Amino acid sequence: MAQRKPRALVAGNWKMNGLKGSRKELAALSRLLERASGKPACEIMICPPATLLMAFREAAKGTGIKIGAQDCHVSESGAHTGDLSAVMMKDAGAKAIIVGHSERRADHGESNNLVRAKAEAAHAAGLVAIICLGETIEERNDNATLRVVGSQLKNSLPDAVTAANTVIAYEPVWAIGTGLTPTADDVKKVHAHIRKRLAAEVGDEVASRVRILYGGSVKPSNAVELMAVENVDGALVGGASLQAADFFGIISAYL
Ligand code: PEP
């Protein structure tokens, strides 16, 4: 496979957390980054709830921190009460959208087809689609991890994938918010499999440059080990992204 050197991405998924006061965490993160000796060798993104997108866009100006969104409707506009489109997220300041998160797949019954349509909507709006994949504990115990993740990838992936418009996040469902993580060796096997399946879909060249993030209980204490695993190009971070000091601790794996 061609030489690959994608720039790592550390993205914080705030989920349904954060009110106006949370802007101070963004300011604190930016101060920590400013004071850091050396520039992190990764891109940094925070995906707050949609209500904070505009405020975060303003607060992040000049800091190098990018703002992303969580989920979108497949249409650009229309009669969809309570939904938000990718175009709207872009208008509010988002550069990327997380789609197919296991909480969406579980809480809202989102299928791979729907996830693919959402990723296509993100692309159509000119945004990066961060497509999440991951097995449940039952699937892991059945030794079905590679099969499940491979099938999610194949069926959630839009046609027009480039290294610039798509990021894959491997997030074992059983590791999300539990404090549990796979071993570095397990992560290595799954990420290698994702890279291989990606190559079968989009060709070696593009596949070698698409970033594959690991997500699930990433913390400052395990970030260095997890981020050093082959084919891990950054992290998608939930709980530990809510506090600037913890998120900075994870980013520090790239300092
Ligand atoms: C997530 O839900 O995307 C996630 C990675 O959560 P946590 O880091 O809290 O496990």
Short mmCIF file of N, CA, C and O in Angstrom, two decimals, residues 25-130:
data_model
loop_
_atom_site.label_atom_id
_atom_site.label_comp_id
_atom_site.label_asym_id
_atom_site.label_seq_id
_atom_site.Cartn_x
_atom_site.Cartn_y
_atom_site.Cartn_z
N GLU A 25 -14.57 26.45 28.92
CA GLU A 25 -13.69 25.30 28.67
C GLU A 25 -12.94 25.48 27.35
O GLU A 25 -11.78 25.09 27.23
N LEU A 26 -13.61 26.07 26.38
CA LEU A 26 -12.96 26.32 25.09
C LEU A 26 -11.84 27.35 25.27
O LEU A 26 -10.74 27.18 24.76
N ALA A 27 -12.14 28.38 26.06
CA ALA A 27 -11.13 29.41 26.32
C ALA A 27 -9.95 28.80 27.08
O ALA A 27 -8.78 29.09 26.79
N ALA A 28 -10.26 27.92 28.05
CA ALA A 28 -9.19 27.30 28.84
C ALA A 28 -8.32 26.41 27.95
O ALA A 28 -7.09 26.39 28.07
N LEU A 29 -8.97 25.68 27.02
CA LEU A 29 -8.20 24.82 26.12
C LEU A 29 -7.28 25.67 25.25
O LEU A 29 -6.11 25.33 25.05
N SER A 30 -7.83 26.76 24.76
CA SER A 30 -7.02 27.61 23.90
C SER A 30 -5.82 28.19 24.67
O SER A 30 -4.71 28.27 24.15
N ARG A 31 -6.01 28.52 25.96
CA ARG A 31 -4.88 29.02 26.77
C ARG A 31 -3.83 27.92 26.96
O ARG A 31 -2.63 28.15 26.86
N LEU A 32 -4.31 26.69 27.21
CA LEU A 32 -3.36 25.58 27.39
C LEU A 32 -2.56 25.35 26.11
O LEU A 32 -1.34 25.11 26.16
N LEU A 33 -3.24 25.45 24.97
CA LEU A 33 -2.54 25.24 23.69
C LEU A 33 -1.53 26.35 23.45
O LEU A 33 -0.42 26.09 22.98
N GLU A 34 -1.93 27.56 23.80
CA GLU A 34 -1.03 28.71 23.62
C GLU A 34 0.25 28.55 24.44
O GLU A 34 1.34 28.85 23.98
N ARG A 35 0.05 28.06 25.69
CA ARG A 35 1.19 27.95 26.60
C ARG A 35 2.06 26.72 26.34
O ARG A 35 3.16 26.61 26.85
N ALA A 36 1.51 25.77 25.56
CA ALA A 36 2.25 24.52 25.34
C ALA A 36 3.57 24.80 24.63
O ALA A 36 3.61 25.62 23.72
N SER A 37 4.61 24.12 25.08
CA SER A 37 5.88 24.33 24.38
C SER A 37 5.88 23.41 23.17
O SER A 37 5.95 22.20 23.27
N GLY A 38 5.71 23.98 22.03
CA GLY A 38 5.58 23.18 20.80
C GLY A 38 4.14 23.16 20.33
O GLY A 38 3.22 23.30 21.14
N LYS A 39 3.98 23.00 19.04
CA LYS A 39 2.65 23.00 18.43
C LYS A 39 2.20 21.55 18.28
O LYS A 39 2.97 20.74 17.76
N PRO A 40 1.00 21.19 18.73
CA PRO A 40 0.59 19.79 18.57
C PRO A 40 0.59 19.37 17.10
O PRO A 40 0.17 20.15 16.24
N ALA A 41 1.07 18.16 16.85
CA ALA A 41 1.11 17.66 15.48
C ALA A 41 -0.22 17.03 15.11
O ALA A 41 -0.29 15.96 14.51
N CYS A 42 -1.30 17.67 15.52
CA CYS A 42 -2.62 17.13 15.18
C CYS A 42 -3.58 18.29 15.00
O CYS A 42 -3.35 19.40 15.46
N GLU A 43 -4.66 17.96 14.30
CA GLU A 43 -5.76 18.92 14.16
C GLU A 43 -6.63 18.74 15.41
O GLU A 43 -6.75 17.63 15.92
N ILE A 44 -7.23 19.83 15.87
CA ILE A 44 -8.04 19.76 17.09
C ILE A 44 -9.45 20.24 16.77
O ILE A 44 -9.63 21.29 16.13
N MET A 45 -10.44 19.48 17.20
CA MET A 45 -11.83 19.84 16.89
C MET A 45 -12.70 19.61 18.12
O MET A 45 -12.48 18.67 18.88
N ILE A 46 -13.69 20.49 18.29
CA ILE A 46 -14.70 20.26 19.33
C ILE A 46 -16.06 20.25 18.65
O ILE A 46 -16.38 21.12 17.84
N CYS A 47 -16.85 19.22 18.97
CA CYS A 47 -18.20 19.09 18.41
C CYS A 47 -19.21 19.29 19.54
O CYS A 47 -19.59 18.33 20.22
N PRO A 48 -19.64 20.53 19.75
CA PRO A 48 -20.57 20.80 20.84
C PRO A 48 -22.00 20.54 20.38
O PRO A 48 -22.23 20.30 19.19
N PRO A 49 -22.98 20.66 21.28
CA PRO A 49 -24.37 20.60 20.83
C PRO A 49 -24.63 21.75 19.85
O PRO A 49 -23.94 22.78 19.90
N ALA A 50 -25.61 21.58 18.98
CA ALA A 50 -25.86 22.55 17.91
C ALA A 50 -26.12 23.96 18.46
O ALA A 50 -25.78 24.95 17.80
N THR A 51 -26.67 24.05 19.66
CA THR A 51 -26.99 25.36 20.24
C THR A 51 -25.73 26.19 20.52
O THR A 51 -25.81 27.40 20.69
N LEU A 52 -24.58 25.51 20.60
CA LEU A 52 -23.34 26.24 20.91
C LEU A 52 -22.46 26.47 19.68
O LEU A 52 -21.40 27.09 19.80
N LEU A 53 -22.89 25.98 18.52
CA LEU A 53 -22.01 26.06 17.34
C LEU A 53 -21.56 27.49 17.05
O LEU A 53 -20.38 27.76 16.87
N MET A 54 -22.54 28.40 16.99
CA MET A 54 -22.18 29.78 16.59
C MET A 54 -21.27 30.44 17.64
O MET A 54 -20.29 31.09 17.29
N ALA A 55 -21.61 30.25 18.89
CA ALA A 55 -20.79 30.85 19.95
C ALA A 55 -19.38 30.27 19.92
O ALA A 55 -18.39 30.99 20.10
N PHE A 56 -19.29 28.96 19.69
CA PHE A 56 -17.97 28.32 19.65
C PHE A 56 -17.18 28.77 18.41
O PHE A 56 -15.98 28.89 18.46
N ARG A 57 -17.90 28.97 17.31
CA ARG A 57 -17.20 29.45 16.11
C ARG A 57 -16.51 30.78 16.42
O ARG A 57 -15.35 30.99 16.09
N GLU A 58 -17.23 31.65 17.11
CA GLU A 58 -16.65 32.96 17.44
C GLU A 58 -15.51 32.79 18.43
O GLU A 58 -14.43 33.35 18.26
N ALA A 59 -15.76 31.99 19.46
CA ALA A 59 -14.75 31.83 20.52
C ALA A 59 -13.48 31.15 20.00
O ALA A 59 -12.39 31.35 20.53
N ALA A 60 -13.63 30.30 18.96
CA ALA A 60 -12.47 29.55 18.47
C ALA A 60 -11.66 30.32 17.44
O ALA A 60 -10.57 29.86 17.04
N LYS A 61 -12.16 31.49 17.04
CA LYS A 61 -11.44 32.26 16.00
C LYS A 61 -10.00 32.52 16.44
O LYS A 61 -9.75 32.98 17.55
N GLY A 62 -9.06 32.23 15.56
CA GLY A 62 -7.65 32.52 15.84
C GLY A 62 -6.98 31.51 16.75
O GLY A 62 -5.80 31.64 17.06
N THR A 63 -7.71 30.48 17.21
CA THR A 63 -7.10 29.51 18.12
C THR A 63 -6.59 28.27 17.39
O THR A 63 -5.84 27.48 17.95
N GLY A 64 -7.04 28.08 16.16
CA GLY A 64 -6.67 26.85 15.43
C GLY A 64 -7.60 25.69 15.77
O GLY A 64 -7.50 24.62 15.17
N ILE A 65 -8.49 25.88 16.75
CA ILE A 65 -9.42 24.80 17.11
C ILE A 65 -10.59 24.85 16.12
O ILE A 65 -11.19 25.92 15.90
N LYS A 66 -10.91 23.69 15.53
CA LYS A 66 -12.04 23.65 14.59
C LYS A 66 -13.30 23.24 15.33
O LYS A 66 -13.24 22.56 16.36
N ILE A 67 -14.43 23.62 14.74
CA ILE A 67 -15.71 23.28 15.35
C ILE A 67 -16.44 22.28 14.45
O ILE A 67 -16.47 22.45 13.23
N GLY A 68 -17.00 21.26 15.06
CA GLY A 68 -17.76 20.27 14.31
C GLY A 68 -19.14 20.10 14.92
O GLY A 68 -19.41 20.60 16.01
N ALA A 69 -20.01 19.39 14.19
CA ALA A 69 -21.37 19.18 14.67
C ALA A 69 -21.62 17.69 14.90
O ALA A 69 -20.80 16.84 14.53
N GLN A 70 -22.75 17.42 15.54
CA GLN A 70 -23.12 16.03 15.81
C GLN A 70 -24.40 15.71 15.06
O GLN A 70 -25.45 16.24 15.41
N ASP A 71 -24.32 14.90 14.06
CA ASP A 71 -25.51 14.41 13.34
C ASP A 71 -26.19 15.48 12.50
O ASP A 71 -26.04 16.68 12.75
N CYS A 72 -26.91 15.04 11.49
CA CYS A 72 -27.67 15.96 10.65
C CYS A 72 -28.79 15.19 9.97
O CYS A 72 -28.78 13.95 9.95
N HIS A 73 -29.74 15.93 9.41
CA HIS A 73 -30.78 15.30 8.59
C HIS A 73 -30.20 15.06 7.20
O HIS A 73 -29.20 15.69 6.82
N VAL A 74 -30.81 14.16 6.44
CA VAL A 74 -30.28 13.86 5.11
C VAL A 74 -30.64 14.94 4.09
O VAL A 74 -29.97 15.09 3.06
N SER A 75 -31.73 15.71 4.37
CA SER A 75 -32.15 16.75 3.41
C SER A 75 -31.53 18.09 3.77
O SER A 75 -31.12 18.32 4.90
N GLU A 76 -31.54 18.97 2.79
CA GLU A 76 -30.99 20.31 3.01
C GLU A 76 -31.95 21.20 3.79
O GLU A 76 -31.54 22.07 4.55
N SER A 77 -33.26 21.01 3.53
CA SER A 77 -34.28 21.82 4.21
C SER A 77 -35.61 21.09 4.02
O SER A 77 -35.67 20.12 3.26
N GLY A 78 -36.64 21.55 4.70
CA GLY A 78 -37.95 20.94 4.48
C GLY A 78 -38.73 20.75 5.76
O GLY A 78 -38.36 21.26 6.81
N ALA A 79 -39.82 20.00 5.65
CA ALA A 79 -40.74 19.81 6.77
C ALA A 79 -40.24 18.67 7.66
O ALA A 79 -40.71 17.53 7.58
N HIS A 80 -39.26 18.98 8.50
CA HIS A 80 -38.67 17.96 9.39
C HIS A 80 -38.50 18.60 10.76
O HIS A 80 -37.39 19.01 11.14
N THR A 81 -39.60 18.71 11.46
CA THR A 81 -39.61 19.42 12.75
C THR A 81 -38.54 18.89 13.70
O THR A 81 -38.45 17.69 13.93
N GLY A 82 -37.75 19.81 14.20
CA GLY A 82 -36.75 19.45 15.21
C GLY A 82 -35.43 19.01 14.62
O GLY A 82 -34.46 18.80 15.36
N ASP A 83 -35.35 18.84 13.30
CA ASP A 83 -34.09 18.39 12.69
C ASP A 83 -33.26 19.56 12.21
O ASP A 83 -33.76 20.67 12.03
N LEU A 84 -32.00 19.28 11.96
CA LEU A 84 -31.07 20.30 11.43
C LEU A 84 -30.32 19.70 10.25
O LEU A 84 -29.95 18.53 10.28
N SER A 85 -30.12 20.51 9.21
CA SER A 85 -29.43 19.99 8.03
C SER A 85 -27.93 20.28 8.12
O SER A 85 -27.49 21.16 8.87
N ALA A 86 -27.19 19.58 7.26
CA ALA A 86 -25.74 19.78 7.20
C ALA A 86 -25.42 21.22 6.78
O ALA A 86 -24.49 21.83 7.30
N VAL A 87 -26.22 21.74 5.85
CA VAL A 87 -26.00 23.11 5.38
C VAL A 87 -26.16 24.10 6.55
O VAL A 87 -25.40 25.07 6.67
N MET A 88 -27.13 23.84 7.40
CA MET A 88 -27.35 24.71 8.57
C MET A 88 -26.17 24.65 9.53
O MET A 88 -25.73 25.65 10.09
N MET A 89 -25.65 23.44 9.72
CA MET A 89 -24.50 23.26 10.62
C MET A 89 -23.30 24.02 10.06
O MET A 89 -22.53 24.63 10.80
N LYS A 90 -23.15 23.94 8.75
CA LYS A 90 -22.04 24.65 8.13
C LYS A 90 -22.21 26.15 8.34
O LYS A 90 -21.26 26.86 8.70
N ASP A 91 -23.42 26.62 8.12
CA ASP A 91 -23.72 28.04 8.29
C ASP A 91 -23.41 28.50 9.73
O ASP A 91 -22.99 29.62 9.96
N ALA A 92 -23.62 27.58 10.68
CA ALA A 92 -23.38 27.93 12.09
C ALA A 92 -21.92 27.79 12.49
O ALA A 92 -21.55 28.10 13.62
N GLY A 93 -21.08 27.27 11.59
CA GLY A 93 -19.64 27.22 11.91
C GLY A 93 -18.99 25.86 11.87
O GLY A 93 -17.79 25.76 12.10
N ALA A 94 -19.78 24.81 11.60
CA ALA A 94 -19.18 23.47 11.61
C ALA A 94 -18.34 23.21 10.38
O ALA A 94 -18.67 23.66 9.28
N LYS A 95 -17.25 22.49 10.59
CA LYS A 95 -16.39 22.04 9.48
C LYS A 95 -16.59 20.56 9.23
O LYS A 95 -16.12 20.02 8.22
N ALA A 96 -17.21 19.87 10.18
CA ALA A 96 -17.38 18.42 10.08
C ALA A 96 -18.66 18.02 10.80
O ALA A 96 -19.18 18.80 11.62
N ILE A 97 -19.13 16.82 10.50
CA ILE A 97 -20.30 16.29 11.22
C ILE A 97 -20.04 14.82 11.59
O ILE A 97 -19.61 14.03 10.75
N ILE A 98 -20.31 14.51 12.84
CA ILE A 98 -20.21 13.11 13.28
C ILE A 98 -21.50 12.40 12.84
O ILE A 98 -22.60 12.86 13.18
N VAL A 99 -21.36 11.30 12.10
CA VAL A 99 -22.55 10.53 11.71
C VAL A 99 -22.35 9.06 12.10
O VAL A 99 -21.22 8.58 12.17
N GLY A 100 -23.47 8.39 12.37
CA GLY A 100 -23.41 6.96 12.67
C GLY A 100 -22.85 6.64 14.03
O GLY A 100 -22.43 5.50 14.29
N HIS A 101 -22.85 7.62 14.94
CA HIS A 101 -22.40 7.32 16.31
C HIS A 101 -23.28 6.20 16.88
O HIS A 101 -24.47 6.15 16.58
N SER A 102 -22.70 5.35 17.69
CA SER A 102 -23.47 4.19 18.19
C SER A 102 -24.68 4.64 19.00
O SER A 102 -25.68 3.92 19.07
N GLU A 103 -24.60 5.85 19.61
CA GLU A 103 -25.77 6.32 20.35
C GLU A 103 -26.91 6.67 19.39
O GLU A 103 -28.08 6.52 19.74
N ARG A 104 -26.59 7.13 18.19
CA ARG A 104 -27.63 7.39 17.17
C ARG A 104 -28.14 6.04 16.64
O ARG A 104 -29.33 5.84 16.45
N ARG A 105 -27.18 5.12 16.39
CA ARG A 105 -27.60 3.82 15.84
C ARG A 105 -28.51 3.11 16.85
O ARG A 105 -29.52 2.52 16.48
N ALA A 106 -28.17 3.20 18.16
CA ALA A 106 -28.96 2.50 19.18
C ALA A 106 -30.22 3.28 19.57
O ALA A 106 -31.32 2.73 19.55
N ASP A 107 -30.07 4.57 19.88
CA ASP A 107 -31.22 5.34 20.39
C ASP A 107 -32.24 5.66 19.31
O ASP A 107 -33.41 5.86 19.59
N HIS A 108 -31.79 5.78 18.06
CA HIS A 108 -32.69 6.21 16.98
C HIS A 108 -32.79 5.17 15.87
O HIS A 108 -33.33 5.48 14.81
N GLY A 109 -32.28 4.01 16.11
CA GLY A 109 -32.38 2.91 15.14
C GLY A 109 -31.77 3.25 13.79
O GLY A 109 -32.30 2.82 12.75
N GLU A 110 -30.71 4.02 13.76
CA GLU A 110 -30.14 4.43 12.48
C GLU A 110 -29.41 3.26 11.79
O GLU A 110 -28.57 2.61 12.38
N SER A 111 -29.78 3.04 10.54
CA SER A 111 -29.19 1.94 9.76
C SER A 111 -27.94 2.44 9.03
O SER A 111 -27.72 3.66 8.90
N ASN A 112 -27.18 1.51 8.49
CA ASN A 112 -26.02 1.89 7.68
C ASN A 112 -26.45 2.75 6.49
O ASN A 112 -25.76 3.70 6.13
N ASN A 113 -27.59 2.42 5.88
CA ASN A 113 -28.08 3.20 4.73
C ASN A 113 -28.33 4.64 5.12
O ASN A 113 -27.99 5.57 4.37
N LEU A 114 -28.94 4.83 6.28
CA LEU A 114 -29.22 6.20 6.73
C LEU A 114 -27.90 6.93 7.05
O LEU A 114 -27.73 8.10 6.70
N VAL A 115 -27.00 6.21 7.66
CA VAL A 115 -25.69 6.82 7.99
C VAL A 115 -25.00 7.26 6.70
O VAL A 115 -24.43 8.36 6.61
N ARG A 116 -25.06 6.40 5.68
CA ARG A 116 -24.44 6.75 4.40
C ARG A 116 -25.10 8.01 3.82
O ARG A 116 -24.42 8.92 3.34
N ALA A 117 -26.43 8.08 3.90
CA ALA A 117 -27.14 9.25 3.36
C ALA A 117 -26.75 10.51 4.13
O ALA A 117 -26.62 11.60 3.56
N LYS A 118 -26.54 10.38 5.43
CA LYS A 118 -26.13 11.54 6.23
C LYS A 118 -24.70 11.96 5.87
O LYS A 118 -24.40 13.16 5.79
N ALA A 119 -23.85 10.97 5.64
CA ALA A 119 -22.47 11.30 5.24
C ALA A 119 -22.50 12.01 3.88
O ALA A 119 -21.76 12.97 3.64
N GLU A 120 -23.38 11.55 3.00
CA GLU A 120 -23.51 12.20 1.68
C GLU A 120 -24.02 13.64 1.85
O GLU A 120 -23.56 14.54 1.14
N ALA A 121 -24.94 13.84 2.78
CA ALA A 121 -25.45 15.20 3.03
C ALA A 121 -24.32 16.09 3.55
O ALA A 121 -24.20 17.27 3.17
N ALA A 122 -23.48 15.54 4.41
CA ALA A 122 -22.34 16.32 4.92
C ALA A 122 -21.42 16.70 3.77
O ALA A 122 -21.02 17.86 3.63
N HIS A 123 -21.11 15.74 2.90
CA HIS A 123 -20.25 16.02 1.74
C HIS A 123 -20.88 17.08 0.84
O HIS A 123 -20.19 17.99 0.37
N ALA A 124 -22.17 16.93 0.59
CA ALA A 124 -22.84 17.88 -0.31
C ALA A 124 -22.77 19.30 0.25
O ALA A 124 -22.73 20.27 -0.51
N ALA A 125 -22.73 19.41 1.58
CA ALA A 125 -22.63 20.74 2.21
C ALA A 125 -21.19 21.22 2.27
O ALA A 125 -20.91 22.32 2.75
N GLY A 126 -20.26 20.38 1.82
CA GLY A 126 -18.84 20.77 1.86
C GLY A 126 -18.22 20.48 3.22
O GLY A 126 -17.20 21.10 3.58
N LEU A 127 -18.80 19.56 3.97
CA LEU A 127 -18.27 19.25 5.31
C LEU A 127 -17.62 17.87 5.34
O LEU A 127 -17.93 17.00 4.51
N VAL A 128 -16.77 17.68 6.30
CA VAL A 128 -16.15 16.37 6.52
C VAL A 128 -17.15 15.49 7.26
O VAL A 128 -17.76 15.92 8.23
N ALA A 129 -17.31 14.26 6.78
CA ALA A 129 -18.15 13.29 7.50
C ALA A 129 -17.25 12.43 8.38
O ALA A 129 -16.32 11.79 7.88
N ILE A 130 -17.53 12.44 9.67
CA ILE A 130 -16.80 11.55 10.60
C ILE A 130 -17.74 10.36 10.84
O ILE A 130 -18.75 10.49 11.54
#
